[in-house]
């Protein structure tokens, strides 16, 4: 055994002495995400799915040779296909178990891929070997890890500290020259060594480091799952790297080096089936990786002589892209059309020596077309699904499949273009998380998320029509007919009702985030990156368009609460929806100023002028939404019940009711008054339904008055405390005055 696989002695560390674990008997392979690569890094026209089957089979055979008795594999993309192929192989006495991940997980290091298997490791103190499913290892490496020595509570990470690999990953090295693009792509996990064999730091964005993470670990379930759980209490997004860094900060992460043994990372594995690959990958690595795979999958054919990618490939890609703005064909021409024949199914019927057929090693997953729009760190291009089977799209409903056939929109986020990579990555994860929970015809749908070395691709349904802002500008007065405006309003209203009932607020409703179909009779609410959950404190509205922000977003203040601070609630979206509807029917903003302070004063004054062409019903609708106090605004359900909106037949049928979310002090964040029963609009605004003559339901009235009574009690308590403080202050002054006069008299 190499000395690099031994922990420090107790005399050097002051810790408990290393305890021989005995051979590690169990392992985990998180394989929920598919291995994906673009057909060209210079100008991608296809996203190619690389089959994980040969790699997983190789890892399973290596784990069997290392003495592992039980291996758990988490599956997501192409789960049935991978499980079927793995079951065709024999791994001796080693038992292989599968866990199907229900949620979308596009990266192996994400917490969801690992936590999905938590119930499979009930013995929390029994360590297991965790191996990344897009890595290839010399079998001796995994054997050494399975027989390492580890102190109680510690974890172990396999690293490569060779000078060649450190220079390759350093600024100016081959990897950074190929992918970082004056930024930081964050594709490589780097390690800084500490005292002895301790890890000081392990992260993606390290400027100074001693080694890179090789993708294999020895951990105990208790320590790993507790670290992930702690991170998930702070954010919905975390990775294995962050959990390991938390252990390193506590002095519980050790390292072992690969020495001279071979291992290959995700970039090399993803490059195997493509003739044009990243210039950061050494061609010799690809050949060695394939030879290693063939030890367990002998049916894989040898790689043909492939040209090293160079400037001519980028030039060819640029020329091909500029010559046509249409979608690239399913089988691209020229150098992009060459695909390796690695014994794929349907090619020549090649079988391995044991009679097991091999799956196709690569297949088109998505086609990329012309640019639709662009932003600071991302672009949106047209797209469509390729011929890949068994992927995330294969399990969609018929309605979803029809959407895919109509086309896709692919949001490409370039990692190296953003200095604040962590913020961008967390923002992407949050938006995807929100849209995973929302399934509605008026909400844009995320179909898939693909991550490659230098970019993240968010695959969404494509809505072919214009944005609402663009559609409004096509009219001379920049406003819509009332019937058309009501239909679009109802579509956005239905989307918000669905989101609110699922626990999310959009917080950025505006015409720019409403996209129409070609006929401009169907609206979809997009851009959920600023979505929040009810109960969060409002932040200063620094993103988006402040002219559409609610008063509590602009100021963080609300007159509804005793303290003046208001938590976000459904009324926040109601205000923005009211401003959006005002723009649709009037052709201009109700409140506008280039100066932020002036804009805030205009919003707080709630003074605006409705166009003469707006009918009385729509004017009342606008006023019911543009109320200064959130509690005074109409609720989403009240808006959906308005007869003239129901008559449009544009509202979705109501969903099953959910328990209401309570705001501060138990008050409902949704307004408690109704638009039904309004008889007139006077100087004081719309009249509350409780004030309309008629029989009163005392139980309902009491329920509606409870928040007001509770608020009154808090105000009374606050006033009493203030009065007591003033009385105590005056009493103290009076006592001092009397004492002074008495002393003067003496």
mmCIF file of C-alpha atoms in Angstrom, residues 416-565:
data_model
loop_
_atom_site.group_PDB
_atom_site.id
_atom_site.type_symbol
_atom_site.label_atom_id
_atom_site.label_comp_id
_atom_site.label_asym_id
_atom_site.label_seq_id
_atom_site.Cartn_x
_atom_site.Cartn_y
_atom_site.Cartn_z
ATOM 1 C CA UNK A 416 -16.540 31.922 -17.932
ATOM 2 C CA UNK A 417 -18.334 35.149 -18.864
ATOM 3 C CA UNK A 418 -19.504 35.818 -15.301
ATOM 4 C CA UNK A 419 -17.164 36.868 -12.517
ATOM 5 C CA UNK A 420 -19.758 35.971 -9.888
ATOM 6 C CA UNK A 421 -20.076 32.367 -11.007
ATOM 7 C CA UNK A 422 -21.503 31.190 -7.724
ATOM 8 C CA UNK A 423 -24.363 33.684 -7.896
ATOM 9 C CA UNK A 424 -25.164 32.730 -11.480
ATOM 10 C CA UNK A 425 -25.113 29.018 -10.702
ATOM 11 C CA UNK A 426 -27.331 29.419 -7.642
ATOM 12 C CA UNK A 427 -29.731 31.619 -9.613
ATOM 13 C CA UNK A 428 -30.018 28.975 -12.330
ATOM 14 C CA UNK A 429 -30.615 26.268 -9.751
ATOM 15 C CA UNK A 430 -33.307 28.310 -8.011
ATOM 16 C CA UNK A 431 -35.210 29.122 -11.212
ATOM 17 C CA UNK A 432 -35.122 25.477 -12.268
ATOM 18 C CA UNK A 433 -36.261 24.417 -8.801
ATOM 19 C CA UNK A 434 -39.240 26.784 -8.956
ATOM 20 C CA UNK A 435 -40.309 25.738 -12.445
ATOM 21 C CA UNK A 436 -40.031 22.069 -11.505
ATOM 22 C CA UNK A 437 -42.855 22.631 -9.027
ATOM 23 C CA UNK A 438 -45.101 24.519 -11.455
ATOM 24 C CA UNK A 439 -46.996 22.770 -14.247
ATOM 25 C CA UNK A 440 -49.449 25.106 -15.924
ATOM 26 C CA UNK A 441 -50.280 26.040 -19.496
ATOM 27 C CA UNK A 442 -49.606 29.726 -18.766
ATOM 28 C CA UNK A 443 -46.182 29.138 -17.172
ATOM 29 C CA UNK A 444 -43.073 28.434 -19.214
ATOM 30 C CA UNK A 445 -41.909 24.857 -18.729
ATOM 31 C CA UNK A 446 -38.357 23.655 -18.199
ATOM 32 C CA UNK A 447 -37.793 20.411 -20.078
ATOM 33 C CA UNK A 448 -34.200 19.655 -19.123
ATOM 34 C CA UNK A 449 -30.934 21.113 -17.861
ATOM 35 C CA UNK A 450 -27.624 20.133 -19.441
ATOM 36 C CA UNK A 451 -24.254 21.128 -18.026
ATOM 37 C CA UNK A 452 -21.009 20.951 -19.956
ATOM 38 C CA UNK A 453 -17.565 22.118 -19.017
ATOM 39 C CA UNK A 454 -18.017 25.809 -19.896
ATOM 40 C CA UNK A 455 -21.783 26.373 -20.085
ATOM 41 C CA UNK A 456 -25.158 25.396 -18.689
ATOM 42 C CA UNK A 457 -28.036 24.783 -21.103
ATOM 43 C CA UNK A 458 -31.594 25.237 -19.800
ATOM 44 C CA UNK A 459 -34.001 23.540 -22.203
ATOM 45 C CA UNK A 460 -37.434 25.197 -22.163
ATOM 46 C CA UNK A 461 -40.545 25.095 -24.270
ATOM 47 C CA UNK A 462 -40.505 27.744 -26.980
ATOM 48 C CA UNK A 463 -43.313 30.255 -27.348
ATOM 49 C CA UNK A 464 -43.062 31.507 -30.912
ATOM 50 C CA UNK A 465 -44.840 34.833 -30.540
ATOM 51 C CA UNK A 466 -43.566 38.223 -29.341
ATOM 52 C CA UNK A 467 -43.125 39.522 -25.833
ATOM 53 C CA UNK A 468 -46.050 41.561 -24.551
ATOM 54 C CA UNK A 469 -43.923 44.720 -24.647
ATOM 55 C CA UNK A 470 -43.118 44.177 -28.317
ATOM 56 C CA UNK A 471 -46.769 43.436 -29.058
ATOM 57 C CA UNK A 472 -47.900 46.666 -27.362
ATOM 58 C CA UNK A 473 -45.395 48.712 -29.354
ATOM 59 C CA UNK A 474 -46.924 47.402 -32.587
ATOM 60 C CA UNK A 475 -50.071 49.480 -31.926
ATOM 61 C CA UNK A 476 -50.131 53.234 -32.615
ATOM 62 C CA UNK A 477 -51.190 54.138 -29.063
ATOM 63 C CA UNK A 478 -49.277 51.222 -27.472
ATOM 64 C CA UNK A 479 -52.421 49.785 -25.916
ATOM 65 C CA UNK A 480 -54.750 46.866 -26.535
ATOM 66 C CA UNK A 481 -58.457 46.560 -27.058
ATOM 67 C CA UNK A 482 -60.179 45.863 -23.755
ATOM 68 C CA UNK A 483 -61.314 42.355 -24.702
ATOM 69 C CA UNK A 484 -57.780 41.389 -25.811
ATOM 70 C CA UNK A 485 -56.251 42.920 -22.665
ATOM 71 C CA UNK A 486 -58.682 41.000 -20.465
ATOM 72 C CA UNK A 487 -57.746 37.682 -22.078
ATOM 73 C CA UNK A 488 -54.012 38.234 -21.546
ATOM 74 C CA UNK A 489 -54.716 39.477 -18.023
ATOM 75 C CA UNK A 490 -56.654 36.287 -17.259
ATOM 76 C CA UNK A 491 -53.821 34.102 -18.540
ATOM 77 C CA UNK A 492 -51.272 35.823 -16.298
ATOM 78 C CA UNK A 493 -53.762 35.744 -13.433
ATOM 79 C CA UNK A 494 -54.213 31.977 -13.863
ATOM 80 C CA UNK A 495 -50.436 31.496 -13.826
ATOM 81 C CA UNK A 496 -50.099 33.488 -10.603
ATOM 82 C CA UNK A 497 -52.948 31.617 -8.936
ATOM 83 C CA UNK A 498 -51.240 28.313 -9.727
ATOM 84 C CA UNK A 499 -47.868 29.571 -8.481
ATOM 85 C CA UNK A 500 -49.304 30.988 -5.261
ATOM 86 C CA UNK A 501 -51.121 27.756 -4.474
ATOM 87 C CA UNK A 502 -47.825 25.936 -4.898
ATOM 88 C CA UNK A 503 -46.011 28.303 -2.552
ATOM 89 C CA UNK A 504 -44.186 30.687 -4.916
ATOM 90 C CA UNK A 505 -44.422 34.390 -5.716
ATOM 91 C CA UNK A 506 -43.167 35.647 -9.075
ATOM 92 C CA UNK A 507 -42.018 39.070 -7.764
ATOM 93 C CA UNK A 508 -41.224 40.386 -11.261
ATOM 94 C CA UNK A 509 -44.491 40.498 -13.220
ATOM 95 C CA UNK A 510 -44.172 42.905 -16.145
ATOM 96 C CA UNK A 511 -44.827 42.897 -19.914
ATOM 97 C CA UNK A 512 -41.218 41.893 -20.649
ATOM 98 C CA UNK A 513 -41.852 38.616 -18.816
ATOM 99 C CA UNK A 514 -45.068 37.774 -20.660
ATOM 100 C CA UNK A 515 -44.640 36.025 -24.004
ATOM 101 C CA UNK A 516 -47.430 35.430 -26.512
ATOM 102 C CA UNK A 517 -47.978 32.769 -29.139
ATOM 103 C CA UNK A 518 -48.049 33.539 -32.859
ATOM 104 C CA UNK A 519 -51.768 34.314 -32.812
ATOM 105 C CA UNK A 520 -51.212 36.561 -29.769
ATOM 106 C CA UNK A 521 -54.186 34.992 -28.010
ATOM 107 C CA UNK A 522 -52.290 32.917 -25.442
ATOM 108 C CA UNK A 523 -49.870 34.296 -22.833
ATOM 109 C CA UNK A 524 -47.126 32.534 -20.888
ATOM 110 C CA UNK A 525 -45.412 33.965 -17.799
ATOM 111 C CA UNK A 526 -41.619 33.602 -18.015
ATOM 112 C CA UNK A 527 -38.438 34.501 -16.084
ATOM 113 C CA UNK A 528 -38.917 33.060 -12.606
ATOM 114 C CA UNK A 529 -35.386 33.848 -11.460
ATOM 115 C CA UNK A 530 -36.594 36.396 -8.882
ATOM 116 C CA UNK A 531 -39.348 34.168 -7.495
ATOM 117 C CA UNK A 532 -39.638 34.012 -3.721
ATOM 118 C CA UNK A 533 -41.672 32.138 -1.155
ATOM 119 C CA UNK A 534 -44.345 33.857 0.958
ATOM 120 C CA UNK A 535 -43.054 35.108 4.270
ATOM 121 C CA UNK A 536 -39.656 36.299 3.054
ATOM 122 C CA UNK A 537 -38.591 39.824 3.897
ATOM 123 C CA UNK A 538 -38.790 42.188 0.920
ATOM 124 C CA UNK A 539 -35.438 43.335 -0.354
ATOM 125 C CA UNK A 540 -34.760 46.634 -2.035
ATOM 126 C CA UNK A 541 -35.905 46.199 -5.623
ATOM 127 C CA UNK A 542 -32.575 46.345 -7.434
ATOM 128 C CA UNK A 543 -33.370 43.958 -10.305
ATOM 129 C CA UNK A 544 -35.936 44.181 -13.055
ATOM 130 C CA UNK A 545 -38.029 47.310 -13.635
ATOM 131 C CA UNK A 546 -38.782 49.345 -10.480
ATOM 132 C CA UNK A 547 -41.821 50.927 -12.154
ATOM 133 C CA UNK A 548 -43.658 47.589 -11.749
ATOM 134 C CA UNK A 549 -42.496 46.926 -8.184
ATOM 135 C CA UNK A 550 -44.911 47.091 -5.267
ATOM 136 C CA UNK A 551 -44.471 49.737 -2.543
ATOM 137 C CA UNK A 552 -43.153 47.142 -0.091
ATOM 138 C CA UNK A 553 -40.571 46.020 -2.651
ATOM 139 C CA UNK A 554 -39.448 49.570 -3.316
ATOM 140 C CA UNK A 555 -39.212 50.632 0.324
ATOM 141 C CA UNK A 556 -39.313 47.466 2.432
ATOM 142 C CA UNK A 557 -42.068 49.195 4.428
ATOM 143 C CA UNK A 558 -45.721 48.325 4.800
ATOM 144 C CA UNK A 559 -48.419 50.207 6.735
ATOM 145 C CA UNK A 560 -50.117 46.876 7.492
ATOM 146 C CA UNK A 561 -47.672 45.845 10.209
ATOM 147 C CA UNK A 562 -46.949 47.317 13.613
ATOM 148 C CA UNK A 563 -43.204 47.412 13.028
ATOM 149 C CA UNK A 564 -43.554 48.762 9.496
ATOM 150 C CA UNK A 565 -41.736 45.769 7.989
#
